[in-house]
CSV table of C-alpha atoms in Angstrom, one decimal:
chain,number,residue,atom,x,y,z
T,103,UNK,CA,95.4,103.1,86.4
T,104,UNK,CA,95.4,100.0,88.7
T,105,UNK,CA,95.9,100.9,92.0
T,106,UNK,CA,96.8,98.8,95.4
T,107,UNK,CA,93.5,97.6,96.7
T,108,UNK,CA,93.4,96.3,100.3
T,109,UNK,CA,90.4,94.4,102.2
T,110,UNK,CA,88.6,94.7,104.2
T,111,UNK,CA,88.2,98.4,104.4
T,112,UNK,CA,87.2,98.6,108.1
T,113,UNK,CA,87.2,95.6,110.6
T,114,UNK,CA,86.3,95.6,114.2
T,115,UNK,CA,87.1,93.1,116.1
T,116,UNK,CA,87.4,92.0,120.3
T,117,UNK,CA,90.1,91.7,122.3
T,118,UNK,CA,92.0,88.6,121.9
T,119,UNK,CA,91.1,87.5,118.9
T,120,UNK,CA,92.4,87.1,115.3
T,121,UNK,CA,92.2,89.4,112.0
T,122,UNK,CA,93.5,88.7,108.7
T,123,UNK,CA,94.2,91.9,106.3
T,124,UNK,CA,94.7,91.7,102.5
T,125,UNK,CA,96.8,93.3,100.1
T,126,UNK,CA,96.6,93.4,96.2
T,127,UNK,CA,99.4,95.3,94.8
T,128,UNK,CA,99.5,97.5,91.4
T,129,UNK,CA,100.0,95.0,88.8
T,130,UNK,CA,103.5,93.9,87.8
T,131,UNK,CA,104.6,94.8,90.8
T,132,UNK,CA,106.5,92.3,92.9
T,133,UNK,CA,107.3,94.4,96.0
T,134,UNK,CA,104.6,94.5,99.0
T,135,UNK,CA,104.9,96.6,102.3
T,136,UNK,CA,103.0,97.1,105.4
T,137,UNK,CA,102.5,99.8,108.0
T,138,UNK,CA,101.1,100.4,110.7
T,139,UNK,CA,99.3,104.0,111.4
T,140,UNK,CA,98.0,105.1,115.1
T,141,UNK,CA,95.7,108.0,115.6
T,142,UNK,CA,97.4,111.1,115.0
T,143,UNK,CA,101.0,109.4,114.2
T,144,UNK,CA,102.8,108.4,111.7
T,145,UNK,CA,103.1,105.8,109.6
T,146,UNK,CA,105.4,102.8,111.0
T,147,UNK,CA,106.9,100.5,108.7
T,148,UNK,CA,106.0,96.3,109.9
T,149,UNK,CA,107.8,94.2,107.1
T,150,UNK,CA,108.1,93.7,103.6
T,151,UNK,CA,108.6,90.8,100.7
T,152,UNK,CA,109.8,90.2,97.7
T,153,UNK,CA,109.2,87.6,95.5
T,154,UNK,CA,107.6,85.7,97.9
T,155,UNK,CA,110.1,86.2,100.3
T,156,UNK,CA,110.2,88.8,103.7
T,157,UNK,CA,112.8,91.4,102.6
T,158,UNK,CA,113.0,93.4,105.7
T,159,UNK,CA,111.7,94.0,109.3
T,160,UNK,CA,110.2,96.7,111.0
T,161,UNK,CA,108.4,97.1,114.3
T,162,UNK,CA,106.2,94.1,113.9
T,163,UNK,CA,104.9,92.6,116.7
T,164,UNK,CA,105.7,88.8,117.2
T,165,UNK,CA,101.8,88.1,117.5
T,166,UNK,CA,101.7,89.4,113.8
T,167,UNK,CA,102.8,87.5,110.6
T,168,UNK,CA,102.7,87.9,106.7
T,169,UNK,CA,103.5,86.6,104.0
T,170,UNK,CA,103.4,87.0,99.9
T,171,UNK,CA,101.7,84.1,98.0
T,172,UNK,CA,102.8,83.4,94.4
T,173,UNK,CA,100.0,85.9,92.8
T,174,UNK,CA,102.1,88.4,94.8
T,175,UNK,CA,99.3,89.5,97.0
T,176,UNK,CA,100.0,89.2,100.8
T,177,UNK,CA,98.3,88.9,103.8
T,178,UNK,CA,99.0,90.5,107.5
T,179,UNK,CA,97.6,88.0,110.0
T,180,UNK,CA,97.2,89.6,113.5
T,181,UNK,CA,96.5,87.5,116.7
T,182,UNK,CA,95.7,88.2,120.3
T,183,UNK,CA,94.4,91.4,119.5
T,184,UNK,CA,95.1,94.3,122.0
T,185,UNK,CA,93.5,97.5,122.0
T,186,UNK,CA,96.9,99.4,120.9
T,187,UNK,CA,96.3,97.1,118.1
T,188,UNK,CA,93.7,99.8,116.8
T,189,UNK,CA,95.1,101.8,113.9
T,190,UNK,CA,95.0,102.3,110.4
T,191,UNK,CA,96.8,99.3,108.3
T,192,UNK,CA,98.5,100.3,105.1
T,193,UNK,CA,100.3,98.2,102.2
T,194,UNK,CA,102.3,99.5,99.6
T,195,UNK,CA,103.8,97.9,96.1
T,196,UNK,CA,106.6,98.8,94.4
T,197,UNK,CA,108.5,97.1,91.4
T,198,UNK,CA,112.0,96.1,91.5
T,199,UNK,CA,111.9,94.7,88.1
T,200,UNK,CA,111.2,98.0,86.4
T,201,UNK,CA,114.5,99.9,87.5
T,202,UNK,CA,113.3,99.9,91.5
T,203,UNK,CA,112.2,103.4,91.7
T,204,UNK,CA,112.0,102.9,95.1
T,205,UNK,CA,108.5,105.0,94.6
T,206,UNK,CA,106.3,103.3,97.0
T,207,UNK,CA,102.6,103.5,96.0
T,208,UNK,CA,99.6,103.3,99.0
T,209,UNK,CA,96.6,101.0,99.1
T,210,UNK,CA,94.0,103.2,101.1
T,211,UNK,CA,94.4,101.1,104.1
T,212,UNK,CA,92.0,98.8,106.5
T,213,UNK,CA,90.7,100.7,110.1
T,214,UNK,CA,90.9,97.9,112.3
T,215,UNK,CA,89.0,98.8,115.5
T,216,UNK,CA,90.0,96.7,118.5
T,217,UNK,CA,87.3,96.4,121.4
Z,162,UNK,CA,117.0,107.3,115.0
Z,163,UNK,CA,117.0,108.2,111.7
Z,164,UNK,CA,113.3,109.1,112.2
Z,165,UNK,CA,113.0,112.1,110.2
Z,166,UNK,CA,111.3,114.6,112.0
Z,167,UNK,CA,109.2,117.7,110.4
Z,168,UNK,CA,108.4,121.4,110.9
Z,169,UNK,CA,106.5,122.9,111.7
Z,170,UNK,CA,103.9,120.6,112.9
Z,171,UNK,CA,101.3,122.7,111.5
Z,172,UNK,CA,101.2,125.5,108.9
Z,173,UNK,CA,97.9,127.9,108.2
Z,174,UNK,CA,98.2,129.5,105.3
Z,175,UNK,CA,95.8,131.9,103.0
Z,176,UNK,CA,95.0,130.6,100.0
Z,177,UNK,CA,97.4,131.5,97.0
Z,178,UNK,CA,100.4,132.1,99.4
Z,179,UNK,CA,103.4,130.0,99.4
Z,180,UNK,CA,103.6,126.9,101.9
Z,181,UNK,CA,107.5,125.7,102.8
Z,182,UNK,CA,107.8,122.2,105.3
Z,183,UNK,CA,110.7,120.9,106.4
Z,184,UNK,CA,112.5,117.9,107.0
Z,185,UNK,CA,115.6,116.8,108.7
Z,186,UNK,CA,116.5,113.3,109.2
Z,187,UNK,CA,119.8,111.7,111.1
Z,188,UNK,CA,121.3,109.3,108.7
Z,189,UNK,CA,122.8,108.4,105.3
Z,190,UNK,CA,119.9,108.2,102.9
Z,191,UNK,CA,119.6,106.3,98.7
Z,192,UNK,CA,116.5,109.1,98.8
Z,193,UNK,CA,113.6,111.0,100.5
Z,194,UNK,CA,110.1,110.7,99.4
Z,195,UNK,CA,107.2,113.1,100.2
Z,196,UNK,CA,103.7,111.9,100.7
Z,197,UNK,CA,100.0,113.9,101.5
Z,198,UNK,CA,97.7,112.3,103.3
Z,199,UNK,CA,94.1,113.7,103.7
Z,200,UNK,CA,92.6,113.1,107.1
Z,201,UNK,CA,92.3,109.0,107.8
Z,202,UNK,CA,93.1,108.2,104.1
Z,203,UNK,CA,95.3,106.5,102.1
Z,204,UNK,CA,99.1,108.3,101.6
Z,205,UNK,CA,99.9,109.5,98.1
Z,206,UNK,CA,103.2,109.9,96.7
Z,207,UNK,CA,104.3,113.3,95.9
Z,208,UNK,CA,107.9,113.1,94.8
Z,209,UNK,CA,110.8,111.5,95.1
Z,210,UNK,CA,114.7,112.6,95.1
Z,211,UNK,CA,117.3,111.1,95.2
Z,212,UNK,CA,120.5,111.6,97.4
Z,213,UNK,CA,122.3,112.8,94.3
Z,214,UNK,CA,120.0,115.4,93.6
Z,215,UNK,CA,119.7,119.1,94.8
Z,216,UNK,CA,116.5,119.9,93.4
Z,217,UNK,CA,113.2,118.6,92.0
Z,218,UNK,CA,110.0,120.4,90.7
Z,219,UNK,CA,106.3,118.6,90.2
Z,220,UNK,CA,103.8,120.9,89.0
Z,221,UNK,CA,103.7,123.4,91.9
Z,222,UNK,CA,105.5,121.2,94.1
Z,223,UNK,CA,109.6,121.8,94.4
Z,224,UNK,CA,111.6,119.7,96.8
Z,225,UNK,CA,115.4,120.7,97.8
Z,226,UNK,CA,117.9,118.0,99.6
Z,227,UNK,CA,120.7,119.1,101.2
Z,228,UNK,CA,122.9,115.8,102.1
Z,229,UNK,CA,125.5,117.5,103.9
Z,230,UNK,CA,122.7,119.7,106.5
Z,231,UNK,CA,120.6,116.1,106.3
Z,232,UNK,CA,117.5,118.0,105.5
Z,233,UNK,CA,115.1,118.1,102.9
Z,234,UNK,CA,112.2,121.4,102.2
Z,235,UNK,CA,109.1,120.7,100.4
Z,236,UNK,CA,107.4,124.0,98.9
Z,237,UNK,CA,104.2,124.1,97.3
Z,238,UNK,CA,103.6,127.4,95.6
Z,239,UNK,CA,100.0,129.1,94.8
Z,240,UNK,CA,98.4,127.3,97.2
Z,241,UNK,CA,94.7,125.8,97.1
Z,242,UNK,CA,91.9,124.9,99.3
Z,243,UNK,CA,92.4,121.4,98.2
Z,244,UNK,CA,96.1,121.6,99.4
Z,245,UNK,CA,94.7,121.0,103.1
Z,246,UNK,CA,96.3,117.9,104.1
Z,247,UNK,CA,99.1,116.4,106.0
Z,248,UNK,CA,102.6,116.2,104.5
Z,249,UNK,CA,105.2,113.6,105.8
Z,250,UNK,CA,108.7,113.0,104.2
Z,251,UNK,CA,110.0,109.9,104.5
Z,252,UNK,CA,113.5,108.6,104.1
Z,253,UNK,CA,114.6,105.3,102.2
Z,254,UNK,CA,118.1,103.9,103.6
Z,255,UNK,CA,118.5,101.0,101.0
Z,256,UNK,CA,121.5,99.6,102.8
Z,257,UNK,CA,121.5,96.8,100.1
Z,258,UNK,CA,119.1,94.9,101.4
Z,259,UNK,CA,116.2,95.5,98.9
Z,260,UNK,CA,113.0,96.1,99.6
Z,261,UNK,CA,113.6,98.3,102.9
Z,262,UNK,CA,111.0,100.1,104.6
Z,263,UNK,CA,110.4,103.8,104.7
Z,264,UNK,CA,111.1,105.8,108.1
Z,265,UNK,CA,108.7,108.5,108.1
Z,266,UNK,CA,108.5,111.4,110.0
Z,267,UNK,CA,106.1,113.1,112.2
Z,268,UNK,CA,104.2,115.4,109.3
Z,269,UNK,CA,103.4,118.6,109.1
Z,270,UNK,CA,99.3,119.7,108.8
Z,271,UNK,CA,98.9,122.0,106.4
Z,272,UNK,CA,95.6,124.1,106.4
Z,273,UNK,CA,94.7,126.2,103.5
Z,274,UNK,CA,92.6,129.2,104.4
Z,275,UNK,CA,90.7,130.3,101.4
């Protein structure tokens, strides 16, 4: 089965400068989440969309921004890049259309190095 | 916060025993997921139940939620080698604004002796 496939796998990038992460999610699915993973912790929920539009907020930095394009895949654009910035990025899909299981499934995330 | 927050923070455990994790979280919940994560990699979903429900069984996986203790238990019986992973539950609020994020909590790393 089609899964959530994110890119790039790893990035490493300097101090102060921009990244841009992409997210694919499971066909049919019209839901897209990110998160944000530091070593050893736990996963932190940034934002979501639906249908193209942000659904809800986390603990995104105002130096970050997404969005969902009409293909539903989204992208997490990340400037002035700090060294806390360093973590693992996940997105998840989910489908609201089919009943909104609320089941949230994982892409297997982008290691974004910050140096 | 209605971080959830687990224990123990680690578990060692020979293989074929019994492993039990817990999760308690602070506020009202539309359900609690529970995800395993191998070291780095991406989280997969275990199992989901709902705040109506009491119990749920996956293969060897059974998950209890008690609403009125705000606490969930994940046991995973006959343990394996392959079990070895980190488990976090993570709690869905749902307050009617869709597509909310999941709050999860700190995760409990579960090593399977063989």
């Amino acid at each position: 089965a089609a899964g959530v496939i994110q890119s790039p796998r790893h990035l490493i990038k300097e101090k102060r400068e921009t990244a841009t992460l992409k997210c694919y999610p499971i066909p049919r699915h019209d839901t897209v989440y990110w998160y944000q993973q530091g070593p050893g912790q736990d996963p932190q929920f940034l934002i979501s969309f639906y249908e193209k539009m942000q659904s809800d907020k986390g603990s995104i930095p105002d130096r970050f921004s997404a969005q969902q394009f009409s293909d539903y895949h989204s992208e997490l654009n990340m400037s002035s890049l700090e060294l806390g910035d360093s973590a693992l990025y996940f997105c998840a899909s989910s489908s609201k259309a089919s009943g909104y299981s609320y089941e949230q499934y994982f892409g297997p995330g982008t290691r974004l190095t910050v140096t | 916060s209605q971080q959830g927050e687990e224990d123990p923070q680690a578990l060692s455990i020979q293989e074929g025993e019994n492993a039990t994790m817990n999760c308690s979280y602070k506020t009202s919940i539309n359900n609690l997921q529970w995800y395993r994560q191998n070291s780095g990699r991406g989280l997969v979903h275990l199992i989901l139940i709902r705040s109506n429900e009491r119990e749920k069984h996956s293969g060897r996986l059974r998950v209890t939620l008690d609403t009125s203790k705000k606490s969930s238990s994940l046991l995973i019986t006959a343990s394996r080698a392959a079990d070895t992973a980190s488990y976090f539950c993570a709690i869905a609020m749902y307050s009617g604004g869709g597509a909310d994020g999941l709050t999860f909590g700190k995760g409990t790393h579960l090593i399977i002796q063989p």
